[in-house]
Amino acid sequence: MDVLLLSRLQFAFTTFVHFIFVPLTLGLSLLVAYMEFKWVRTGDEVYKRMAKFWGKLFLINFALGVVTGIALEFQFGTNWARYSAYVGDIFGSLLAIEATLAFFLESTFLAVWIFGWNRLSPKLHNASIWLVALAANLSAFWILMANGWMQNPTGFVLRGDRAELESFAALVSNPFAWQQFAHVLFSAYVLSGFFVLGVSAWHLARGSNVDFFTRSFRIAAPFTLVFALALVVQGHHHGSTVAKFQPTKLAAMESHWETMNRAPQYLFVIPDPANERNLVEILPIPGGLSMLAYHSFDAEVRGLRDFPLEDRPPVMLTFASFRTMVALGFLFPALAAWVWIRRKDPQSSPRLLRILPWVIPLPYIAIQLGWIVAEVGRQPWIVNGIMRTEDAVSAGVTAGQVGFSLVLFGLIYGLLVAVDVFLLMHHGRKGPKSSKNKEDDAQRQDADSGVASQGSPA
């Protein structure tokens, strides 16, 4: 393997691992803030215990996620020096804002939240975790503005051999970046919702801390359903944005080869990229692809054959990732609706409680597939239309150096993921600390069992 391929593998690997941690941080911070808000508003100590228990899982995930993110920025200098020199004026400014504003705010108030129990008033303490949640999401905004610029460069001018910032307003109003930001946030919230639901279901299935986890379940249920539905609607609009700004990516996502009006949407396709066709195309919806891409059944959709071979992304990987992601994206609202229906008495549905812990990995898989569509579908460009990936890699590194660091990252990141999974499972299964309300939990559990035995549907 050459330096280019090894550098791409290294960045893809470290990004994927880093993004195992990020989505849970974005969504769980909001849920913890809301739980603590319920405690401040009602004085009910159960909500305080909820904020502490889910907050502990949030902290484990946050701490390990920070470590995995540090290496990413160094790679711009080590493996992608020509890219950094070419777009540093633009890309660097966004990363600098993210680090000095959002991450600084997030880290500072997270420390206030950790050490502020019993030192701050409840309202001020709750304000600190709301600021953490705001800063975490603000951090995602700046990162996705940077990635959105790579997908659809705006607000710049080419001077010599550099892309220089011309309009910051155009940079941060990039429609592609905003669609991407919304898509990532909604998917992160869905992931976090199913995480809370899965852990809660595990305990409820065993009759452990029934009141505590029933309340957690009830908080996560509407949160998950709202954002699962929003994700489907927003995903459709994001697809239209891809069609407008990246028609080759759209064609690869759908394995669409021939330019045509009233392009059908095939429900089942097996691509054959070597022969520039599909091996199998069945169950067409006439005009469906035109409608999905351009909101008109008669709109023209360009096929891959319309683009030079050297400008096309890998079809099979982009197509398979997109189709699997979409299938999962439609599964989540159905599961979330089931959860919402059972939210008042989740123990009355043992089947749902058995399923939900196994659902936790699915949003992670969907999000990683989404990143494959975004990044592989943009190839062969590192900045869409203006800089090819092969021109961005550093000239001064060798394949041996990148290969060695890739193996090293594999070992370290693999260890970090293992530690994260172990700690989350350990503390998640352990449950919250006991409290003086333990007796209340037992009483509520008895009451819940009594209700269930009176004929609630299973």
GROMACS .gro file of N, CA, C and O in nm, residues 86-125:
model
  160
   86TYR      N    1  -0.302   2.423   0.156
   86TYR     CA    2  -0.393   2.472   0.052
   86TYR      C    3  -0.517   2.538   0.111
   86TYR      O    4  -0.563   2.641   0.063
   87VAL      N    5  -0.574   2.478   0.218
   87VAL     CA    6  -0.703   2.528   0.270
   87VAL      C    7  -0.693   2.575   0.415
   87VAL      O    8  -0.795   2.601   0.477
   88GLY      N    9  -0.571   2.585   0.467
   88GLY     CA   10  -0.555   2.620   0.608
   88GLY      C   11  -0.619   2.751   0.646
   88GLY      O   12  -0.668   2.768   0.758
   89ASP      N   13  -0.623   2.846   0.554
   89ASP     CA   14  -0.682   2.977   0.582
   89ASP      C   15  -0.831   2.963   0.617
   89ASP      O   16  -0.884   3.042   0.695
   90ILE      N   17  -0.896   2.864   0.558
   90ILE     CA   18  -1.039   2.845   0.580
   90ILE      C   19  -1.064   2.738   0.686
   90ILE      O   20  -1.131   2.763   0.787
   91PHE      N   21  -1.011   2.622   0.662
   91PHE     CA   22  -1.035   2.508   0.750
   91PHE      C   23  -0.980   2.535   0.890
   91PHE      O   24  -1.044   2.505   0.991
   92GLY      N   25  -0.862   2.597   0.896
   92GLY     CA   26  -0.798   2.623   1.025
   92GLY      C   27  -0.876   2.720   1.110
   92GLY      O   28  -0.883   2.705   1.233
   93SER      N   29  -0.940   2.819   1.046
   93SER     CA   30  -1.016   2.918   1.124
   93SER      C   31  -1.134   2.853   1.194
   93SER      O   32  -1.164   2.883   1.311
   94LEU      N   33  -1.201   2.760   1.126
   94LEU     CA   34  -1.317   2.693   1.186
   94LEU      C   35  -1.274   2.602   1.300
   94LEU      O   36  -1.340   2.598   1.406
   95LEU      N   37  -1.166   2.529   1.280
   95LEU     CA   38  -1.117   2.441   1.387
   95LEU      C   39  -1.069   2.522   1.507
   95LEU      O   40  -1.085   2.480   1.623
   96ALA      N   41  -1.010   2.638   1.480
   96ALA     CA   42  -0.963   2.722   1.589
   96ALA      C   43  -1.080   2.774   1.672
   96ALA      O   44  -1.073   2.778   1.796
   97ILE      N   45  -1.187   2.814   1.607
   97ILE     CA   46  -1.306   2.861   1.680
   97ILE      C   47  -1.363   2.748   1.764
   97ILE      O   48  -1.403   2.767   1.879
   98GLU      N   49  -1.367   2.629   1.704
   98GLU     CA   50  -1.420   2.513   1.777
   98GLU      C   51  -1.340   2.487   1.905
   98GLU      O   52  -1.396   2.463   2.013
   99ALA      N   53  -1.207   2.493   1.891
   99ALA     CA   54  -1.123   2.460   2.006
   99ALA      C   55  -1.124   2.570   2.113
   99ALA      O   56  -1.135   2.540   2.232
  100THR      N   57  -1.114   2.695   2.070
  100THR     CA   58  -1.100   2.804   2.168
  100THR      C   59  -1.232   2.850   2.226
  100THR      O   60  -1.236   2.905   2.336
  101LEU      N   61  -1.341   2.830   2.154
  101LEU     CA   62  -1.470   2.876   2.203
  101LEU      C   63  -1.552   2.758   2.260
  101LEU      O   64  -1.577   2.749   2.380
  102ALA      N   65  -1.589   2.666   2.170
  102ALA     CA   66  -1.683   2.561   2.211
  102ALA      C   67  -1.621   2.460   2.307
  102ALA      O   68  -1.677   2.431   2.413
  103PHE      N   69  -1.505   2.407   2.271
  103PHE     CA   70  -1.444   2.304   2.356
  103PHE      C   71  -1.400   2.362   2.490
  103PHE      O   72  -1.413   2.297   2.595
  104PHE      N   73  -1.349   2.485   2.487
  104PHE     CA   74  -1.309   2.551   2.612
  104PHE      C   75  -1.430   2.569   2.704
  104PHE      O   76  -1.424   2.542   2.825
  105LEU      N   77  -1.540   2.615   2.647
  105LEU     CA   78  -1.663   2.635   2.724
  105LEU      C   79  -1.713   2.502   2.780
  105LEU      O   80  -1.749   2.492   2.898
  106GLU      N   81  -1.712   2.400   2.694
  106GLU     CA   82  -1.759   2.267   2.736
  106GLU      C   83  -1.675   2.211   2.851
  106GLU      O   84  -1.728   2.165   2.952
  107SER      N   85  -1.543   2.218   2.836
  107SER     CA   86  -1.454   2.162   2.937
  107SER      C   87  -1.463   2.237   3.069
  107SER      O   88  -1.465   2.176   3.177
  108THR      N   89  -1.471   2.370   3.060
  108THR     CA   90  -1.475   2.452   3.181
  108THR      C   91  -1.599   2.421   3.263
  108THR      O   92  -1.592   2.394   3.385
  109PHE      N   93  -1.715   2.424   3.197
  109PHE     CA   94  -1.838   2.405   3.273
  109PHE      C   95  -1.863   2.259   3.309
  109PHE      O   96  -1.938   2.230   3.402
  110LEU      N   97  -1.797   2.168   3.237
  110LEU     CA   98  -1.805   2.029   3.280
  110LEU      C   99  -1.734   2.011   3.413
  110LEU      O  100  -1.781   1.939   3.502
  111ALA      N  101  -1.619   2.080   3.428
  111ALA     CA  102  -1.549   2.075   3.556
  111ALA      C  103  -1.634   2.137   3.667
  111ALA      O  104  -1.639   2.086   3.780
  112VAL      N  105  -1.701   2.248   3.633
  112VAL     CA  106  -1.790   2.311   3.731
  112VAL      C  107  -1.900   2.214   3.773
  112VAL      O  108  -1.934   2.203   3.892
  113TRP      N  109  -1.954   2.141   3.676
  113TRP     CA  110  -2.063   2.046   3.706
  113TRP      C  111  -2.013   1.930   3.792
  113TRP      O  112  -2.078   1.889   3.888
  114ILE      N  113  -1.894   1.879   3.759
  114ILE     CA  114  -1.840   1.763   3.833
  114ILE      C  115  -1.814   1.800   3.978
  114ILE      O  116  -1.851   1.727   4.070
  115PHE      N  117  -1.749   1.915   3.998
  115PHE     CA  118  -1.707   1.951   4.135
  115PHE      C  119  -1.804   2.047   4.203
  115PHE      O  120  -1.779   2.090   4.316
  116GLY      N  121  -1.912   2.083   4.134
  116GLY     CA  122  -2.003   2.184   4.190
  116GLY      C  123  -2.117   2.130   4.274
  116GLY      O  124  -2.193   2.209   4.331
  117TRP      N  125  -2.133   1.995   4.280
  117TRP     CA  126  -2.237   1.940   4.367
  117TRP      C  127  -2.209   1.985   4.510
  117TRP      O  128  -2.098   1.975   4.560
  118ASN      N  129  -2.308   2.039   4.576
  118ASN     CA  130  -2.298   2.086   4.715
  118ASN      C  131  -2.213   2.213   4.730
  118ASN      O  132  -2.189   2.259   4.841
  119ARG      N  133  -2.165   2.268   4.620
  119ARG     CA  134  -2.090   2.394   4.627
  119ARG      C  135  -2.167   2.508   4.560
  119ARG      O  136  -2.147   2.624   4.592
  120LEU      N  137  -2.249   2.473   4.465
  120LEU     CA  138  -2.330   2.573   4.394
  120LEU      C  139  -2.477   2.553   4.429
  120LEU      O  140  -2.517   2.443   4.474
  121SER      N  141  -2.555   2.656   4.408
  121SER     CA  142  -2.700   2.638   4.424
  121SER      C  143  -2.749   2.542   4.316
  121SER      O  144  -2.686   2.530   4.210
  122PRO      N  145  -2.859   2.472   4.340
  122PRO     CA  146  -2.910   2.379   4.238
  122PRO      C  147  -2.931   2.445   4.102
  122PRO      O  148  -2.899   2.385   3.998
  123LYS      N  149  -2.981   2.567   4.099
  123LYS     CA  150  -3.006   2.633   3.971
  123LYS      C  151  -2.875   2.662   3.897
  123LYS      O  152  -2.865   2.641   3.776
  124LEU      N  153  -2.775   2.711   3.970
  124LEU     CA  154  -2.646   2.740   3.904
  124LEU      C  155  -2.578   2.611   3.859
  124LEU      O  156  -2.518   2.605   3.751
  125HIS      N  157  -2.593   2.507   3.941
  125HIS     CA  158  -2.534   2.379   3.902
  125HIS      C  159  -2.600   2.324   3.777
  125HIS      O  160  -2.534   2.273   3.687
   0.00000   0.00000   0.00000
